[in-house]
Structures are given as C-alpha cells and as structure tokens.
C-alpha cells in the first residue's frame, strides 16, 4: 500500500475544472500536509488535453489522464471500469472526490467494487492520536458527527461544497512541470444510454438576480401559512423562494426551489422562515450578503450561517416584522 | 414486474434532538420514528410500477424491533410481503455492512428492480443502495426524479446540479435510488391496514442467509461514529430576543443601520 499517496479525482464541465475539484485539490493537499504525503490527480474524459494542462498547474506529484471517447459523458459503469484497476494497482492511502451529485452516484459503487471504506460529505478533519477523525453532517445537518475508519486499505472521502477553499489549492512551482501520464483503458463500457439533458421546471422565475429573497421551509408547517410569509415578502419587495420539502409538498412550484438541485441566489438580504438549513439548501444561498433566520428550533443549523437569528413562532414574529418594515418604509 | 423496495426507519426530522449520554448518537428514547422521507417516495414508486405491470412489491428493512411498524405501513399501502433483518448481528452497521446484508436477501428474491431512497435522514451515508447494486452486479442510479419502464429497460431521469436533469436508459434488473418529490405518496386505507396484519414478515437470520456475523452490523463496519455534536453556538447568528414586536423593531433597526441592506 502506498501509505503516503493521496489521489484526487477531478470533475469538470464545459472544458473547465469544476470549482469543487479545486476545493478537493485543496483538501487533498491539506491532508498530504497532515500525513506527510503527496497528491496525484486523476482526470477522466474525452479530448481533455487542455483540462490536463489546467490540472498540471496545481502543486501535484502527477496528473493521470484517461482520455477515451466512452468517457465523453459520465456514466458510473465506464468510470468504475477505468478507476477501479487504477486505484487497486496504486493502492493510495486516500482518494479524495468533490461531493458533487456525480461523485455521489459514483463513489459508493466504486468503493464497493474495490472494497474501500467511504466517508461521504466530509467538512473537515483532524488528527487524534494515531487516528484521523472526519467531520460530516448527520440528521439533516442538525448535528455533526466525527467518524473514524478502522482497518487497512484505501479510504475514499468526498468533500462537501465550500468546506475547503478553492483558492487554497496550491499551484505548481514555476520550475516544476507536473508529469501528465496517460492511463490505459481496456474493457471500458458505459452502463447508461444517454438520451438528453433538460432544465427542471422551466425557467420562468430567475431568482439569481433578486436583491431580496424571502425563503420558506418545512417549518412553516402547512400551505395555509404561506400568505403570512408572502405579506412579509411584499413589504420587503422580495422574491419568494423555498427549500426542497416545500416544493416536494407542492406548496410552491419547482422553479422557486433554492439549493443544490434548484437555483443559486446571492441577494443583499435573505430571510429564511422555517428553514432548518440542510447543506443542500445552504449551498444555494451562501452567497447572500445578509441572512436573517426565523425558526422555532434554536439548534437549527441555518443559524450558523445567519447574521441575525430569531427563535420564535412564525405566526407572531412574521406579522410583527411585516408591520415594522411597512412602518420603517413609511 | 417484481419490485423490492428497501426502506429505513429514522427519527422524525422535526423531532427535538438530544445527544445521548455516551455522546456517540442521539437519545433514542421517546423519539418518534417515521419511514425515511425519500424511502416513502421509493415505496410509492414501487407500488405504481408493480400495479402498472401486474407485479408485486416486497418491502425490506434492516433495523430493530420498532422497524416492524414501518414494514406494516408498507404492507398496508399495498406491498405483498416484508423481510425484516432484525437479528442483533445486523444492527449498527455502516453502509457497506448494511449493503452486504440487503444483498443476501435480494439475491434470493427473483426481482426485476430494487427501489430505495437516495439518502437516509439520520446517518445520511447516501451509499447503501449503490453498494448493494455492486454486490448484485446490477446497474444503479442515484438521485432519480423519474422512472419509466419501456421494453424491459428503465428510462431514468436523474438530478444534476444547478436545476438540470439528465435522462438515460438502463438495463434491468437495476437498483434505482429515488429523490423525494418524485411522486405523490398515497395514504393507507383502513382496509389496507387490516389486510396488512395478515401479511407475512420474514425475519431471516445471518446463518439462513449464509452470512458471517463478523461481516455484519457494527462488527463488520469500517466506519465508526466517534461522537456527535450540535454546531457550536456562538459561531453564527446574533440572536435577537424579546417579544415579537420588540424583536421585529430591533431587527429592522439593525437591517437599516448596521447591515445597511434595507
């Protein structure tokens, strides 16, 4: 086993490395610093020479590239066919993935294939004696767990969006020249026949440019409570958004969804009403300048990303706030 | 089509949670347990697919005795029978250990499709079903928002980031992990609840499934939770306290004069 080698599997879109790939490089480099190891990147795709050069711009010991027509689009079958023998052969101590929807589709399957341990959604890590402890959200983000991995063998990690800073990914020293090595791909086949890509729920509402957003979550209890929040939005001149459960319940149309599978917003003011703050929601609104949260649960994780927090019943707090805003605006 | 659906029983996500005395999980006494949200959608999807093709649904769950309630719910909604991995050796495992146990059950079942939710609302590994698919040697798809059966294949719509879906075809048998919101789950009828009481729940032991207990549950897991904690208070929001009108007035004042966003 290559005790000090850390692999990082890069993801890309439209000819660019995914931001979260740079975050994964940063995480892998930080881990290498902790265990005294080196980082090698793996890149899969078709005609990805430019991307390999981009990857080689980072401070890495090597960039391994599988450039095959069958890898034009991601499928778990082809990716497992390529990655399983490579990882089995190199036997790195860790393989770091960005925790994207693509990775989640892939990594557990790959881990099973080569009998690696897999810790998903890592937000930080720390050394504790001889162990490394990995911190990750549990119970919908209400709590965070520290987990450790027992036994021998490669450990897979997927790092949560925003947990490590893309800007921290160290670039290659100018004298350097990171070696780009091709990976042989034999018996690589797709297990999905791709039919197309489509926009979810149309594109009638664009929340991405809204200055003020009032977003509602499951905590509003029932659809009948929406008007109270809509009055607040009207007073603020805000657009209404929602976290996923509200959309799934059919209380608001899908084009109002904010989060990893919905829209990404970056308003000046974001008022979250009854939103607990699961990570899938937080990634869609972390660009907001000022977040105000109203929730009856004082331990709701949304408060950790808020500037101002109010613990209380929306039936009391929201109408009072609407009135105060109307008064302030004359 | 014969469809198996794997469900998990989890604490009600609206429950007020407390860290257990040993610090390793939450206090489970007095908690209300429900069928994991995305698993409930998987159950509905399984029932619709079975009904559309004249097949039947088998509902499978791993967990302690209380899980029988979740299985009865599946039976009341229309599943034909249930399998409950209740033996102590199965309990407390990570995704890999749980997948091993589920695979042993499903290898003995002649099913065309396994459905489950994408992620549990408690441990949230999001890995179990993909690992199960690996054991079975079947294709899988995670975060699925649409399934249509067509000529012995499944046409699947899967969520990507940024509000996009990808659509693809995959062969059967397969493991499909659905996302919440894929359908509108039905409610159990009184008749269904009565009928469910007479439907069988199998409780196979590790030995009956040909499994080594050392490979199962906590003993067979490589991932171990050391402790859990609430996010540290103090990192984050300035909490505004008082009665509703005071709170509202204070907040408006801060938004105008401190944050300057109003």
XYZ file of C-alpha atoms in Angstrom:
592
model
C 0.000 0.000 0.000
C 1.276 3.433 -0.965
C 0.990 4.858 2.517
C 1.652 8.449 1.667
C -0.082 8.807 -1.652
C -3.351 10.677 -1.929
C -5.345 10.622 -5.128
C -7.825 13.310 -6.033
C -10.387 12.602 -8.754
C -11.217 15.760 -10.671
C -14.573 16.684 -12.128
C -15.080 19.123 -14.950
C -17.762 20.742 -17.057
C -17.671 22.770 -20.273
C -13.897 22.454 -20.586
C -13.195 23.790 -17.095
C -12.290 22.147 -13.847
C -15.283 22.227 -11.522
C -14.817 24.698 -8.649
C -15.331 21.801 -6.293
C -12.448 19.970 -7.988
C -10.186 22.813 -6.871
C -11.685 22.520 -3.380
C -10.919 18.781 -3.478
C -7.312 19.545 -4.510
C -7.062 21.950 -1.569
C -8.448 19.270 0.785
C -6.065 16.631 -0.585
C -3.087 18.978 -0.226
C -4.080 19.796 3.346
C -4.381 16.081 4.101
C -0.983 15.479 2.493
C 0.444 18.120 4.829
C -1.040 16.307 7.812
C 0.146 12.799 6.942
C 3.322 13.833 5.125
C 2.271 12.589 1.712
C 1.936 13.674 -1.883
C -1.075 14.280 -4.096
C -1.738 12.837 -7.546
C -4.742 13.830 -9.623
C -6.879 11.637 -11.855
C -8.830 13.117 -14.735
C -11.350 11.277 -16.910
C -12.945 12.476 -20.121
C -12.712 12.705 -23.876
C -10.363 15.231 -25.510
C -9.297 16.560 -22.143
C -5.738 17.618 -23.019
C -6.455 21.241 -22.037
C -8.000 20.144 -18.762
C -4.947 18.014 -18.001
C -2.800 21.120 -18.510
C -5.089 23.069 -16.163
C -4.733 20.307 -13.561
C -0.950 20.280 -14.015
C -0.951 23.929 -12.966
C -1.553 22.807 -9.392
C 1.079 21.565 -6.983
C 0.672 17.850 -7.645
C 3.087 14.928 -7.911
C 1.368 13.692 -11.077
C -1.731 14.001 -13.215
C -3.113 10.731 -14.561
C -5.416 11.116 -17.526
C -7.857 8.648 -19.052
C -8.808 10.200 -22.400
C -11.327 7.944 -24.132
C -14.392 8.556 -26.325
C -16.536 6.423 -23.975
C -15.757 8.962 -21.215
C -17.269 11.868 -23.185
C -20.184 11.848 -20.729
C -20.105 10.499 -17.205
C -21.536 7.035 -16.624
C -20.807 5.040 -13.485
C -20.054 1.880 -15.462
C -17.262 3.409 -17.557
C -15.855 5.413 -14.655
C -15.691 2.317 -12.454
C -14.071 0.366 -15.317
C -11.307 2.994 -15.525
C -10.842 3.891 -11.868
C -11.127 0.519 -10.125
C -7.975 -1.064 -11.635
C -6.007 2.192 -11.318
C -6.796 2.605 -7.631
C -6.408 -1.079 -6.878
C -2.952 -1.068 -8.507
C -1.697 2.177 -6.938
C -3.375 1.453 -3.600
C -3.239 5.056 -2.353
C -3.965 5.770 1.309
C -6.791 8.139 0.381
C -8.817 9.072 -2.664
C -10.500 12.473 -2.417
C -13.573 13.342 -4.504
C -15.586 16.556 -4.678
C -19.006 15.767 -3.150
C -20.995 16.548 -6.286
C -24.118 14.734 -7.455
C -21.906 12.971 -9.998
C -19.486 11.798 -7.335
C -22.229 10.543 -5.079
C -23.608 8.480 -7.946
C -20.140 7.011 -8.488
C -18.101 6.815 -5.309
C -20.105 4.338 -3.204
C -20.244 1.959 -6.157
C -16.504 2.295 -6.765
C -15.803 1.792 -3.055
C -17.820 -1.433 -3.079
C -16.003 -2.613 -6.217
C -12.535 -2.359 -4.667
C -13.563 -2.828 -1.041
C -12.517 0.660 0.060
C -14.030 2.434 3.056
C -16.013 5.538 2.110
C -16.662 8.611 4.258
C -19.079 10.898 2.393
C -19.696 14.637 2.873
C -16.527 15.472 4.795
C -16.480 19.080 6.018
C -13.215 18.960 7.996
C -10.723 16.583 9.511
C -8.354 16.484 12.451
C -5.623 14.213 13.794
C -6.385 12.493 17.092
C -3.580 10.256 18.317
C -2.877 7.821 15.506
C -6.329 8.356 14.038
C -7.737 10.866 11.649
C -11.252 11.990 12.508
C -13.577 13.114 9.727
C -16.349 15.535 10.473
C -19.573 15.244 8.498
C -23.200 16.334 8.895
C -25.810 13.868 10.156
C -29.546 14.102 10.855
C -30.164 16.555 8.039
C -27.302 18.775 9.153
C -28.752 19.295 12.639
C -25.705 17.611 14.150
C -22.186 16.919 13.046
C -20.516 13.569 13.606
C -16.844 12.783 13.856
C -16.100 9.402 12.326
C -13.012 7.275 12.129
C -12.094 4.496 9.761
C -10.980 1.138 11.141
C -8.825 -1.447 9.430
C -6.478 -1.469 6.471
C -6.960 -0.342 2.920
C -7.735 2.670 0.793
C -10.153 5.229 2.232
C -12.425 7.276 -0.024
C -13.533 10.745 1.026
C -15.918 13.121 -0.673
C -15.572 16.724 0.461
C -18.633 18.894 0.866
C -19.036 22.049 -1.207
C -17.464 25.092 0.433
C -15.782 23.107 3.221
C -12.335 23.701 1.748
C -11.398 26.844 -0.148
C -10.702 26.558 -3.865
C -8.286 29.499 -3.544
C -6.211 27.461 -1.095
C -5.315 24.908 -3.782
C -1.549 25.391 -4.118
C -0.277 25.983 -7.639
C 2.757 24.256 -9.117
C 6.145 25.909 -8.621
C 7.181 27.585 -11.864
C 10.294 25.458 -12.225
C 8.152 22.354 -11.749
C 6.386 20.734 -14.615
C 3.899 18.213 -13.320
C 4.089 14.932 -15.186
C 0.950 14.073 -17.148
C 0.649 10.338 -17.624
C -1.950 8.577 -19.761
C -3.992 5.773 -18.246
C -4.667 2.713 -20.338
C -8.351 1.979 -20.716
C -9.312 -1.535 -21.664
C -12.770 -3.045 -21.464
C -14.336 0.290 -20.637
C -18.040 0.413 -21.365
C -20.943 2.602 -20.423
C -23.891 1.212 -18.454
C -26.258 4.015 -19.467
C -27.576 5.114 -22.841
C -27.760 8.886 -22.511
C -30.878 10.417 -24.030
C -30.522 14.079 -23.103
C -30.262 16.843 -20.550
C -33.213 19.034 -19.583
C -33.955 22.091 -17.471
C -36.068 21.342 -14.394
C -39.378 23.131 -14.013
C -38.835 25.544 -16.877
C -37.072 28.855 -16.386
C -39.926 31.269 -15.704
C -38.515 32.594 -12.449
C -34.920 33.717 -12.178
C -34.102 34.192 -8.511
C -30.376 34.520 -9.158
C -30.569 38.297 -9.654
C -33.042 39.051 -6.864
C -31.923 41.738 -4.385
C -34.082 40.467 -1.579
C -35.328 36.903 -1.122
C -37.755 35.574 1.447
C -37.446 31.792 1.564
C -39.769 29.366 3.301
C -39.081 25.881 4.598
C -40.882 22.911 6.007
C -41.052 24.674 9.356
C -43.968 26.822 8.196
C -45.989 23.689 8.880
C -48.656 23.887 6.196
C -49.510 25.561 2.931
C -52.131 27.727 4.646
C -49.312 29.583 6.424
C -47.802 30.829 3.157
C -49.809 34.097 2.971
C -48.236 35.388 6.201
C -44.827 34.987 4.615
C -45.983 36.391 1.285
C -47.066 39.562 3.076
C -43.552 39.890 4.511
C -42.105 39.409 1.018
C -44.434 42.082 -0.351
C -43.387 44.541 2.367
C -39.730 43.897 1.556
C -40.235 43.897 -2.219
C -38.729 40.424 -2.142
C -38.978 37.376 -4.355
C -40.257 34.192 -2.709
C -38.063 31.110 -2.683
C -38.256 27.809 -0.867
C -36.265 24.850 0.345
C -36.883 21.465 -1.153
C -39.574 19.993 1.171
C -41.906 22.915 0.421
C -41.566 22.207 -3.307
C -41.974 18.444 -2.836
C -45.169 19.072 -0.897
C -46.477 21.108 -3.819
C -46.874 24.303 -1.763
C -44.812 26.277 -4.295
C -43.751 25.490 -7.893
C -40.384 23.878 -8.525
C -38.904 26.997 -10.136
C -38.911 28.565 -6.641
C -36.511 25.973 -5.242
C -33.212 27.244 -3.829
C -30.398 24.779 -3.237
C -28.121 22.270 -4.866
C -30.816 20.874 -7.126
C -32.543 24.236 -7.592
C -31.400 27.803 -8.097
C -28.422 29.577 -6.593
C -29.117 33.026 -5.173
C -26.906 35.863 -3.942
C -29.216 38.632 -2.684
C -28.317 41.508 -0.383
C -30.903 40.269 2.111
C -32.092 36.693 2.593
C -34.839 35.994 5.090
C -35.244 32.300 5.891
C -38.548 31.384 7.527
C -38.881 27.842 8.903
C -35.798 26.601 7.066
C -33.650 24.246 9.129
C -30.622 24.628 6.879
C -29.684 21.270 5.366
C -26.441 21.527 3.413
C -28.318 21.049 0.123
C -30.123 24.298 0.834
C -27.120 26.175 2.197
C -25.070 25.683 -0.981
C -27.786 27.539 -2.887
C -27.826 30.656 -0.690
C -24.385 31.006 0.840
C -23.665 33.924 -1.496
C -26.273 36.037 0.322
C -24.827 39.178 1.904
C -27.070 39.282 4.985
C -29.065 36.292 6.203
C -31.895 36.588 8.709
C -33.382 33.360 10.051
C -36.627 32.799 11.864
C -37.073 29.305 13.279
C -38.735 27.749 16.287
C -35.799 25.345 16.768
C -32.822 27.136 18.387
C -30.453 24.409 17.201
C -31.440 24.746 13.522
C -28.191 24.803 11.500
C -29.446 27.773 9.442
C -28.483 29.981 12.409
C -24.818 29.093 11.909
C -24.832 30.845 8.521
C -27.062 33.752 9.576
C -26.165 37.271 10.613
C -29.326 37.680 12.669
C -31.450 34.964 14.207
C -34.861 34.903 15.827
C -36.197 31.894 17.697
C -39.940 32.053 17.689
C -43.331 31.218 16.249
C -43.793 32.496 12.719
C -47.398 33.465 13.489
C -46.112 36.055 15.948
C -42.742 37.073 14.560
C -43.504 37.343 10.847
C -46.576 39.645 11.045
C -44.754 41.862 13.563
C -41.796 42.073 11.211
C -44.037 42.874 8.242
C -45.609 45.691 10.227
C -42.249 47.070 11.377
C -40.913 47.085 7.819
C -44.023 48.808 6.493
C -43.683 51.427 9.231
C -39.970 51.925 8.523
C -40.614 52.379 4.820
C -43.418 54.826 5.523
C -42.645 -6.944 -12.502
C -41.465 -7.927 -9.079
C -40.111 -4.903 -7.274
C -38.263 -4.853 -3.973
C -38.156 -1.628 -2.016
C -35.650 -1.067 0.776
C -36.795 1.343 3.455
C -35.279 2.673 6.640
C -36.983 3.911 9.760
C -35.457 7.163 11.028
C -36.173 9.741 13.744
C -38.826 12.260 12.731
C -36.817 15.127 11.248
C -38.978 17.604 13.142
C -38.086 15.973 16.464
C -36.147 17.952 19.045
C -32.880 16.037 19.294
C -30.576 15.488 22.273
C -27.117 13.965 22.247
C -27.025 10.602 24.033
C -25.102 10.143 27.287
C -22.195 8.349 25.626
C -22.013 11.185 23.091
C -21.980 8.830 20.113
C -25.513 9.295 18.824
C -28.790 10.879 19.824
C -31.017 9.941 22.747
C -33.427 7.454 21.175
C -35.927 7.078 23.985
C -39.191 8.942 23.411
C -38.233 9.741 19.819
C -40.890 9.408 17.162
C -39.782 7.255 14.248
C -41.026 7.537 10.680
C -40.275 5.983 7.310
C -37.285 7.853 5.851
C -38.659 10.554 3.563
C -37.108 9.518 0.241
C -37.810 5.842 1.039
C -41.503 6.703 1.312
C -41.352 8.040 -2.231
C -39.499 4.884 -3.332
C -42.284 2.776 -1.840
C -44.917 4.715 -3.774
C -42.889 4.415 -6.978
C -42.547 0.661 -6.430
C -46.288 0.265 -5.901
C -47.055 2.239 -9.074
C -44.587 0.215 -11.167
C -45.899 -3.094 -9.809
C -49.505 -2.048 -10.364
C -48.724 -0.891 -13.898
C -47.208 -4.246 -14.790
C -49.309 -6.646 -12.740
C -46.470 -7.453 -10.372
C -45.894 -7.311 -6.669
C -43.835 -5.395 -4.150
C -41.612 -6.797 -1.429
C -40.597 -4.362 1.283
C -37.275 -4.897 3.056
C -35.826 -3.158 6.102
C -32.899 -3.584 8.454
C -33.336 -2.329 11.993
C -34.530 -3.164 15.491
C -37.973 -4.396 16.516
C -39.601 -0.958 16.147
C -38.984 -1.167 12.383
C -41.870 -3.623 12.125
C -44.157 -0.602 12.256
C -42.562 0.812 9.087
C -42.881 -2.552 7.351
C -46.557 -2.810 8.361
C -47.055 0.589 6.803
C -45.544 -0.681 3.551
C -47.818 -3.716 3.681
C -50.838 -1.520 4.407
C -50.039 0.588 1.349
C -50.010 -2.498 -0.862
C -46.775 -4.483 -0.579
C -47.360 -8.240 -0.685
C -44.876 -9.240 1.977
C -41.947 -7.970 4.013
C -38.462 -9.010 5.070
C -37.137 -7.674 8.373
C -33.429 -8.018 9.213
C -33.981 -7.750 12.931
C -31.273 -10.114 14.241
C -28.879 -8.308 16.586
C -25.916 -9.154 14.341
C -27.318 -6.943 11.546
C -27.612 -3.806 13.696
C -25.432 -0.738 13.959
C -23.575 -1.210 10.697
C -22.190 1.294 8.223
C -23.419 1.458 4.637
C -21.098 -1.326 3.486
C -22.226 -3.775 6.186
C -25.888 -2.946 5.603
C -25.482 -3.383 1.836
C -23.940 -6.813 2.402
C -26.964 -7.937 4.403
C -29.512 -6.498 1.956
C -27.685 -8.118 -0.970
C -28.001 -11.540 0.656
C -31.764 -11.045 0.937
C -32.201 -9.789 -2.607
C -30.044 -12.488 -4.173
C -32.696 -14.949 -3.008
C -35.552 -12.891 -4.409
C -36.429 -13.033 -8.079
C -36.890 -9.286 -8.563
C -36.518 -7.080 -11.660
C -35.946 -3.877 -9.806
C -34.840 -2.617 -6.402
C -36.030 0.836 -5.391
C -34.941 2.847 -2.402
C -34.500 6.437 -1.280
C -31.316 8.326 -2.158
C -30.252 9.164 1.356
C -31.343 8.475 4.910
C -32.318 11.422 7.075
C -30.280 10.103 10.017
C -26.786 8.783 9.192
C -27.117 10.025 5.623
C -24.370 7.915 4.054
C -26.194 8.017 0.707
C -24.174 4.927 -0.202
C -26.028 1.789 0.809
C -28.030 1.144 -2.353
C -25.125 1.846 -4.729
C -23.052 -0.668 -2.758
C -25.974 -3.104 -2.862
C -26.040 -2.733 -6.665
C -22.339 -3.576 -6.732
C -22.946 -6.803 -4.801
C -25.748 -7.758 -7.173
C -23.736 -6.724 -10.239
C -26.635 -4.571 -11.460
C -26.552 -1.012 -12.808
C -27.689 1.687 -10.408
C -28.708 5.332 -10.472
C -28.760 7.792 -7.584
C -31.000 10.851 -7.107
C -33.657 9.747 -9.551
C -36.620 12.029 -10.286
C -38.407 9.876 -12.876
C -38.650 6.201 -13.821
C -40.494 4.773 -16.810
C -40.476 1.120 -17.775
C -40.014 0.676 -21.528
C -39.453 -2.636 -23.349
C -37.640 -4.297 -20.478
C -35.475 -1.261 -19.767
C -35.814 1.665 -17.393
C -35.855 5.234 -18.708
C -34.500 7.263 -15.838
C -34.412 10.987 -15.121
C -31.652 11.917 -12.692
C -30.987 15.220 -10.974
C -27.767 17.052 -11.657
C -26.662 20.273 -10.011
C -27.999 23.697 -10.986
C -31.548 22.711 -11.827
C -30.699 20.337 -14.659
C -31.789 16.728 -15.152
C -30.184 14.071 -17.288
C -32.244 11.377 -18.957
C -30.880 7.947 -19.807
C -31.836 4.350 -20.357
C -30.509 1.491 -18.268
C -30.969 -2.257 -18.419
C -32.875 -4.323 -15.870
C -32.543 -5.644 -13.271
C -31.310 -2.437 -11.662
C -31.117 -0.551 -8.383
C -32.761 2.871 -8.523
C -32.375 5.401 -5.701
C -35.146 7.961 -5.850
C -35.207 11.534 -4.678
C -38.019 12.935 -2.550
C -40.682 14.596 -4.666
C -40.710 12.032 -7.492
C -44.432 11.276 -6.927
C -47.283 11.842 -4.504
C -47.285 9.065 -1.902
C -50.690 7.599 -1.110
C -52.206 7.155 2.329
C -53.066 3.767 3.737
C -56.747 2.831 3.696
C -58.399 1.201 6.698
C -58.895 -1.902 4.562
C -55.208 -1.873 3.684
C -54.239 -1.596 7.331
C -56.478 -4.535 8.241
C -55.119 -6.669 5.399
C -51.542 -5.819 6.369
C -51.991 -7.556 9.709
C -52.257 -10.913 7.934
C -49.380 -10.378 5.520
C -46.135 -12.205 6.290
C -42.958 -10.594 7.610
C -39.938 -12.887 7.227
C -37.082 -12.458 9.701
C -34.112 -14.382 8.280
C -31.025 -14.843 10.443
C -27.460 -14.326 9.195
C -26.999 -18.107 9.119
C -30.119 -18.557 6.992
C -28.731 -16.024 4.535
C -25.303 -17.669 4.534
C -23.697 -14.632 6.125
C -20.851 -14.457 8.629
C -21.905 -12.242 11.573
C -18.353 -10.829 11.690
C -19.087 -9.185 8.316
C -22.320 -7.582 9.533
C -23.518 -4.743 11.716
C -21.116 -2.828 13.902
C -18.632 -5.740 13.919
C -18.436 -5.737 10.116
C -18.133 -1.971 9.712
C -15.022 0.038 8.969
C -16.668 3.381 9.608
C -17.363 4.220 13.225
C -19.007 7.311 14.651
C -16.790 8.619 17.459
C -19.155 11.349 18.633
C -21.856 13.752 17.512
C -22.437 17.360 18.477
C -24.581 20.321 17.639
C -22.814 23.034 15.687
C -21.120 25.259 18.256
C -23.357 28.062 19.399
C -21.705 31.415 19.119
C -20.397 30.652 15.680
C -23.071 32.244 13.601
C -26.040 34.441 14.183
C -26.546 37.310 16.555
C -29.732 36.147 18.251
C -32.383 38.789 18.766
C -34.593 38.181 21.767
C -37.731 39.651 23.238
C -41.428 39.715 22.428
C -42.471 39.728 18.783
C -42.814 43.496 18.327
C -39.509 44.231 20.108
C -37.722 41.622 18.053
C -39.218 43.000 14.840
C -38.290 46.582 15.697
C -34.747 45.639 16.720
C -34.224 43.625 13.559
C -35.472 46.394 11.261
C -33.197 48.848 13.044
C -30.203 46.537 12.573
C -31.021 45.868 8.928
C -31.199 49.616 8.276
C -28.317 50.912 10.345
C -25.936 48.012 10.937
C -26.185 45.701 7.916
C -27.485 48.536 5.695
C -29.493 46.216 3.497
C -32.889 47.813 3.975
